[in-house]
Tab-separated table of C-alpha atoms in Angstrom:
chain	number	residue	atom	x	y	z
C	1	UNK	CA	261.459	-10.775	-71.858
C	2	UNK	CA	261.111	-7.147	-72.897
C	3	UNK	CA	262.346	-8.087	-76.377
C	4	UNK	CA	259.667	-10.809	-76.611
C	5	UNK	CA	256.932	-8.299	-75.828
C	6	UNK	CA	258.327	-5.788	-78.324
C	7	UNK	CA	258.311	-8.541	-81.016
C	8	UNK	CA	254.755	-9.442	-80.013
C	9	UNK	CA	253.720	-5.765	-80.392
C	10	UNK	CA	255.351	-5.696	-83.830
C	11	UNK	CA	253.652	-8.918	-84.995
C	12	UNK	CA	250.194	-7.919	-83.793
C	13	UNK	CA	250.627	-4.446	-85.251
C	14	UNK	CA	251.757	-5.912	-88.555
C	15	UNK	CA	248.719	-8.210	-88.751
C	16	UNK	CA	246.314	-5.431	-87.827
C	17	UNK	CA	247.873	-3.166	-90.464
C	18	UNK	CA	247.682	-5.999	-92.956
C	19	UNK	CA	244.103	-7.101	-92.305
C	20	UNK	CA	242.429	-4.386	-90.212
C	21	UNK	CA	241.174	-6.891	-87.600
C	22	UNK	CA	242.308	-8.930	-84.635
C	23	UNK	CA	244.286	-6.589	-82.376
C	24	UNK	CA	242.636	-7.357	-79.038
C	25	UNK	CA	241.755	-10.924	-80.101
C	26	UNK	CA	245.452	-11.653	-80.586
C	27	UNK	CA	247.067	-9.501	-77.886
C	28	UNK	CA	245.192	-10.544	-74.748
C	29	UNK	CA	245.493	-14.335	-75.218
C	30	UNK	CA	249.151	-13.914	-76.251
C	31	UNK	CA	249.908	-11.997	-73.048
C	32	UNK	CA	248.199	-14.713	-70.965
C	33	UNK	CA	250.121	-17.405	-72.820
C	34	UNK	CA	253.403	-15.560	-72.006
C	35	UNK	CA	252.554	-15.645	-68.321
C	36	UNK	CA	250.863	-12.331	-67.699
C	37	UNK	CA	248.060	-12.459	-65.121
C	38	UNK	CA	244.712	-12.564	-67.001
C	39	UNK	CA	243.362	-9.496	-65.183
C	40	UNK	CA	246.547	-7.485	-65.992
C	41	UNK	CA	246.555	-8.809	-69.581
C	42	UNK	CA	243.088	-7.360	-70.190
C	43	UNK	CA	243.875	-4.041	-68.499
C	44	UNK	CA	247.203	-3.652	-70.327
C	45	UNK	CA	245.602	-4.497	-73.663
C	46	UNK	CA	242.944	-1.868	-73.102
C	47	UNK	CA	245.609	0.816	-72.581
C	48	UNK	CA	247.557	-0.501	-75.633
C	49	UNK	CA	244.325	-0.470	-77.693
C	50	UNK	CA	243.496	3.053	-76.624
C	51	UNK	CA	246.822	4.483	-77.730
C	52	UNK	CA	246.848	2.609	-81.066
C	53	UNK	CA	243.280	3.638	-81.845
C	54	UNK	CA	244.175	7.272	-81.382
C	55	UNK	CA	246.434	6.901	-84.421
C	56	UNK	CA	243.658	4.989	-86.210
C	57	UNK	CA	241.118	7.811	-85.694
C	58	UNK	CA	243.667	10.375	-86.873
C	59	UNK	CA	244.554	8.533	-90.083
C	60	UNK	CA	241.010	7.397	-90.906
C	61	UNK	CA	239.609	10.888	-90.204
C	62	UNK	CA	241.982	12.265	-92.858
C	63	UNK	CA	240.997	9.603	-95.433
C	64	UNK	CA	237.240	9.392	-95.067
C	65	UNK	CA	234.075	10.294	-93.232
C	66	UNK	CA	233.182	9.083	-89.764
C	67	UNK	CA	229.576	8.552	-88.593
C	68	UNK	CA	229.900	10.138	-85.184
C	69	UNK	CA	226.138	9.911	-84.636
C	70	UNK	CA	226.277	6.119	-84.594
C	71	UNK	CA	229.570	5.957	-82.623
C	72	UNK	CA	228.170	8.277	-79.927
C	73	UNK	CA	224.942	6.269	-79.582
C	74	UNK	CA	226.978	3.059	-79.252
C	75	UNK	CA	229.082	4.668	-76.525
C	76	UNK	CA	226.045	6.050	-74.743
C	77	UNK	CA	224.755	2.516	-74.528
C	78	UNK	CA	228.132	1.367	-73.196
C	79	UNK	CA	228.337	3.857	-70.329
C	80	UNK	CA	226.082	1.811	-67.998
C	81	UNK	CA	228.107	-1.264	-68.966
C	82	UNK	CA	231.370	0.480	-68.077
C	83	UNK	CA	229.954	1.510	-64.693
C	84	UNK	CA	228.584	-1.971	-64.014
C	85	UNK	CA	231.899	-3.509	-65.070
C	86	UNK	CA	233.770	-1.236	-62.660
C	87	UNK	CA	231.466	-2.292	-59.767
C	88	UNK	CA	231.996	-5.973	-60.580
C	89	UNK	CA	235.776	-5.625	-60.880
C	90	UNK	CA	235.987	-3.958	-57.481
C	91	UNK	CA	233.459	-6.244	-55.815
C	92	UNK	CA	234.709	-9.683	-56.836
C	93	UNK	CA	237.952	-11.291	-55.519
C	94	UNK	CA	240.886	-10.963	-57.906
C	95	UNK	CA	241.530	-14.699	-57.835
C	96	UNK	CA	237.936	-15.425	-58.890
C	97	UNK	CA	238.183	-12.893	-61.716
C	98	UNK	CA	241.405	-14.437	-63.001
C	99	UNK	CA	239.804	-17.905	-62.887
C	100	UNK	CA	236.841	-16.931	-65.060
C	101	UNK	CA	238.411	-14.347	-67.399
C	102	UNK	CA	240.246	-16.878	-69.453
C	103	UNK	CA	237.251	-19.089	-70.403
C	104	UNK	CA	235.173	-15.987	-71.018
C	105	UNK	CA	237.907	-14.659	-73.293
C	106	UNK	CA	238.000	-17.977	-75.168
C	107	UNK	CA	234.243	-17.901	-75.718
C	108	UNK	CA	234.272	-14.303	-76.998
C	109	UNK	CA	237.184	-15.108	-79.342
C	110	UNK	CA	235.228	-18.021	-80.871
C	111	UNK	CA	232.113	-15.877	-81.271
C	112	UNK	CA	234.104	-12.976	-82.776
C	113	UNK	CA	235.846	-15.288	-85.274
C	114	UNK	CA	232.549	-16.920	-86.345
C	115	UNK	CA	230.910	-13.511	-86.825
C	116	UNK	CA	233.982	-12.306	-88.744
C	117	UNK	CA	233.741	-15.304	-91.080
C	118	UNK	CA	230.024	-14.691	-91.600
C	119	UNK	CA	230.329	-10.897	-92.021
C	120	UNK	CA	228.764	-9.738	-95.238
C	121	UNK	CA	227.221	-13.177	-95.889
C	122	UNK	CA	224.449	-13.194	-93.318
C	123	UNK	CA	221.198	-11.269	-93.756
C	124	UNK	CA	219.274	-10.828	-90.513
C	125	UNK	CA	215.527	-10.083	-91.018
C	126	UNK	CA	215.468	-7.328	-88.358
C	127	UNK	CA	214.315	-3.734	-88.947
C	128	UNK	CA	217.072	-1.284	-87.899
C	129	UNK	CA	216.107	0.937	-84.968
C	130	UNK	CA	218.192	3.338	-82.832
C	131	UNK	CA	217.194	1.399	-79.727
C	132	UNK	CA	219.149	-1.592	-81.058
C	133	UNK	CA	222.265	0.568	-81.356
C	134	UNK	CA	222.083	1.500	-77.652
C	135	UNK	CA	221.486	-2.157	-76.724
C	136	UNK	CA	224.410	-3.253	-78.893
C	137	UNK	CA	226.586	-0.684	-77.132
C	138	UNK	CA	225.620	-2.066	-73.749
C	139	UNK	CA	226.274	-5.703	-74.673
C	140	UNK	CA	229.629	-5.009	-76.345
C	141	UNK	CA	230.580	-2.605	-73.602
C	142	UNK	CA	230.079	-5.227	-70.880
C	143	UNK	CA	231.932	-7.808	-72.990
C	144	UNK	CA	234.957	-5.540	-73.465
C	145	UNK	CA	235.112	-4.841	-69.694
C	146	UNK	CA	236.224	-8.405	-69.041
C	147	UNK	CA	237.997	-9.523	-72.230
C	148	UNK	CA	239.119	-6.345	-74.108
C	149	UNK	CA	237.734	-8.139	-77.231
C	150	UNK	CA	234.542	-7.475	-79.218
C	151	UNK	CA	234.309	-3.778	-80.046
C	152	UNK	CA	235.554	-4.339	-83.579
C	153	UNK	CA	234.188	-7.608	-84.991
C	154	UNK	CA	230.861	-7.821	-83.128
C	155	UNK	CA	229.935	-4.194	-83.822
C	156	UNK	CA	230.955	-4.237	-87.468
C	157	UNK	CA	229.061	-7.493	-88.088
C	158	UNK	CA	225.879	-6.089	-86.530
C	159	UNK	CA	226.056	-2.684	-88.256
C	160	UNK	CA	226.491	-4.305	-91.682
C	161	UNK	CA	223.907	-7.091	-91.306
C	162	UNK	CA	221.264	-5.345	-89.197
C	163	UNK	CA	221.714	-1.608	-89.730
C	164	UNK	CA	222.801	-2.166	-93.364
C	165	UNK	CA	225.480	0.453	-92.960
C	166	UNK	CA	227.984	1.042	-95.759
C	167	UNK	CA	231.140	-1.000	-94.989
C	168	UNK	CA	233.240	2.096	-95.596
C	169	UNK	CA	231.382	3.832	-92.730
C	170	UNK	CA	231.589	0.830	-90.460
C	171	UNK	CA	235.389	1.021	-90.188
C	172	UNK	CA	235.313	4.642	-88.960
C	173	UNK	CA	232.481	3.935	-86.495
C	174	UNK	CA	234.249	0.958	-84.949
C	175	UNK	CA	237.543	2.840	-84.598
C	176	UNK	CA	235.942	5.891	-82.882
C	177	UNK	CA	233.650	3.818	-80.676
C	178	UNK	CA	236.449	1.390	-79.883
C	179	UNK	CA	238.703	4.278	-78.821
C	180	UNK	CA	236.122	5.719	-76.438
C	181	UNK	CA	235.207	2.342	-75.009
C	182	UNK	CA	238.787	1.123	-74.468
C	183	UNK	CA	239.801	4.441	-72.859
C	184	UNK	CA	237.008	4.375	-70.295
C	185	UNK	CA	237.325	0.624	-69.737
C	186	UNK	CA	241.070	1.027	-69.103
C	187	UNK	CA	240.206	3.417	-66.233
C	188	UNK	CA	238.407	0.579	-64.397
C	189	UNK	CA	241.535	-1.573	-64.514
C	190	UNK	CA	243.806	1.326	-63.583
C	191	UNK	CA	241.665	1.856	-60.468
C	192	UNK	CA	242.340	-1.713	-59.250
C	193	UNK	CA	246.000	-1.832	-60.256
C	194	UNK	CA	245.350	-4.096	-63.216
C	195	UNK	CA	247.573	-2.319	-65.758
C	196	UNK	CA	251.302	-2.888	-66.457
C	197	UNK	CA	252.314	0.486	-67.891
C	198	UNK	CA	255.854	-0.584	-68.756
C	199	UNK	CA	254.600	-3.604	-70.664
C	200	UNK	CA	252.039	-1.473	-72.488
C	201	UNK	CA	254.795	0.965	-73.516
C	202	UNK	CA	256.905	-1.869	-74.904
C	203	UNK	CA	253.993	-3.240	-76.888
C	204	UNK	CA	253.188	0.180	-78.302
C	205	UNK	CA	256.832	0.768	-79.371
C	206	UNK	CA	256.760	-2.510	-81.299
C	207	UNK	CA	253.279	-1.929	-82.756
C	208	UNK	CA	253.978	1.406	-84.511
C	209	UNK	CA	256.528	0.057	-87.039
C	210	UNK	CA	254.396	-3.132	-87.350
C	211	UNK	CA	251.267	-1.239	-88.351
C	212	UNK	CA	253.264	0.905	-90.754
C	213	UNK	CA	254.779	-2.150	-92.478
C	214	UNK	CA	251.521	-4.087	-92.532
C	215	UNK	CA	249.665	-1.170	-94.081
C	216	UNK	CA	252.167	-0.988	-96.933
C	217	UNK	CA	252.083	-4.750	-97.564
C	218	UNK	CA	248.277	-4.540	-97.550
C	219	UNK	CA	248.318	-2.531	-100.787
C	220	UNK	CA	249.441	-5.553	-102.758
C	221	UNK	CA	247.663	-8.323	-100.839
C	222	UNK	CA	244.125	-9.731	-101.084
C	223	UNK	CA	242.614	-8.100	-98.004
C	224	UNK	CA	239.448	-10.211	-97.787
C	225	UNK	CA	241.413	-13.474	-97.974
C	226	UNK	CA	243.735	-12.180	-95.286
C	227	UNK	CA	240.793	-11.249	-93.044
C	228	UNK	CA	239.328	-14.741	-93.404
C	229	UNK	CA	242.669	-16.310	-92.581
C	230	UNK	CA	242.927	-14.011	-89.515
C	231	UNK	CA	239.492	-15.015	-88.306
C	232	UNK	CA	240.390	-18.704	-88.669
C	233	UNK	CA	243.495	-18.074	-86.564
C	234	UNK	CA	241.384	-16.219	-83.896
C	235	UNK	CA	238.921	-19.138	-83.917
C	236	UNK	CA	241.743	-21.591	-83.292
C	237	UNK	CA	243.193	-19.400	-80.524
C	238	UNK	CA	239.738	-19.215	-78.889
C	239	UNK	CA	239.294	-22.983	-79.025
C	240	UNK	CA	242.814	-23.507	-77.675
C	241	UNK	CA	242.073	-21.048	-74.843
C	242	UNK	CA	238.885	-22.916	-73.952
C	243	UNK	CA	240.312	-26.426	-74.210
C	244	UNK	CA	243.730	-25.622	-72.700
C	245	UNK	CA	242.481	-24.412	-69.347
């Protein structure tokens, strides 16, 4: 089974390196499909995402600028959500959480995929204000607490279509914000024993060469077409997760 998880880490890493999207949206449902308890799947994916995003921040920081002002405001809005999420995780029975995490994950996957397909093609008539950034941080922060999905696609969609942020800056913001959010969210799951550290290590070992290979293949591939294909896959996974309960 360890080999299966290593291959999963490699495949997800390859697809993320190839398209730049879909890490959490692919990893958590895949772990659940392979028999991992939903609560543990989310917690393990948050640790996996934290470690992989550390590399992402390092490499992106060397290549381009990062709008820390926006990333920090997003995270400031997420702090109350992280605290609230921790209270809910500790206050609700583990069996109840496992029962509702899967349909919630399916719904967020469908929403993320739809937003990913609309990204750059949807013009929202809303004036950008800093208050919206804090609110976005809270909403996404609460979502990530229970699914490990949403920090990338939902934030990038909103920043481009509401804040009108340069797409080149959006990537850096989502990586830095995603790192901070996944790290603090992981602590909630660690506190209730919802993280499989051995499994996370196996996934990370498979991901590193996968991301490296995917990044190199990306240079000769049509990135936008690949992203659209990835979002269609995530949409199908989300629908399968909802209908296959």
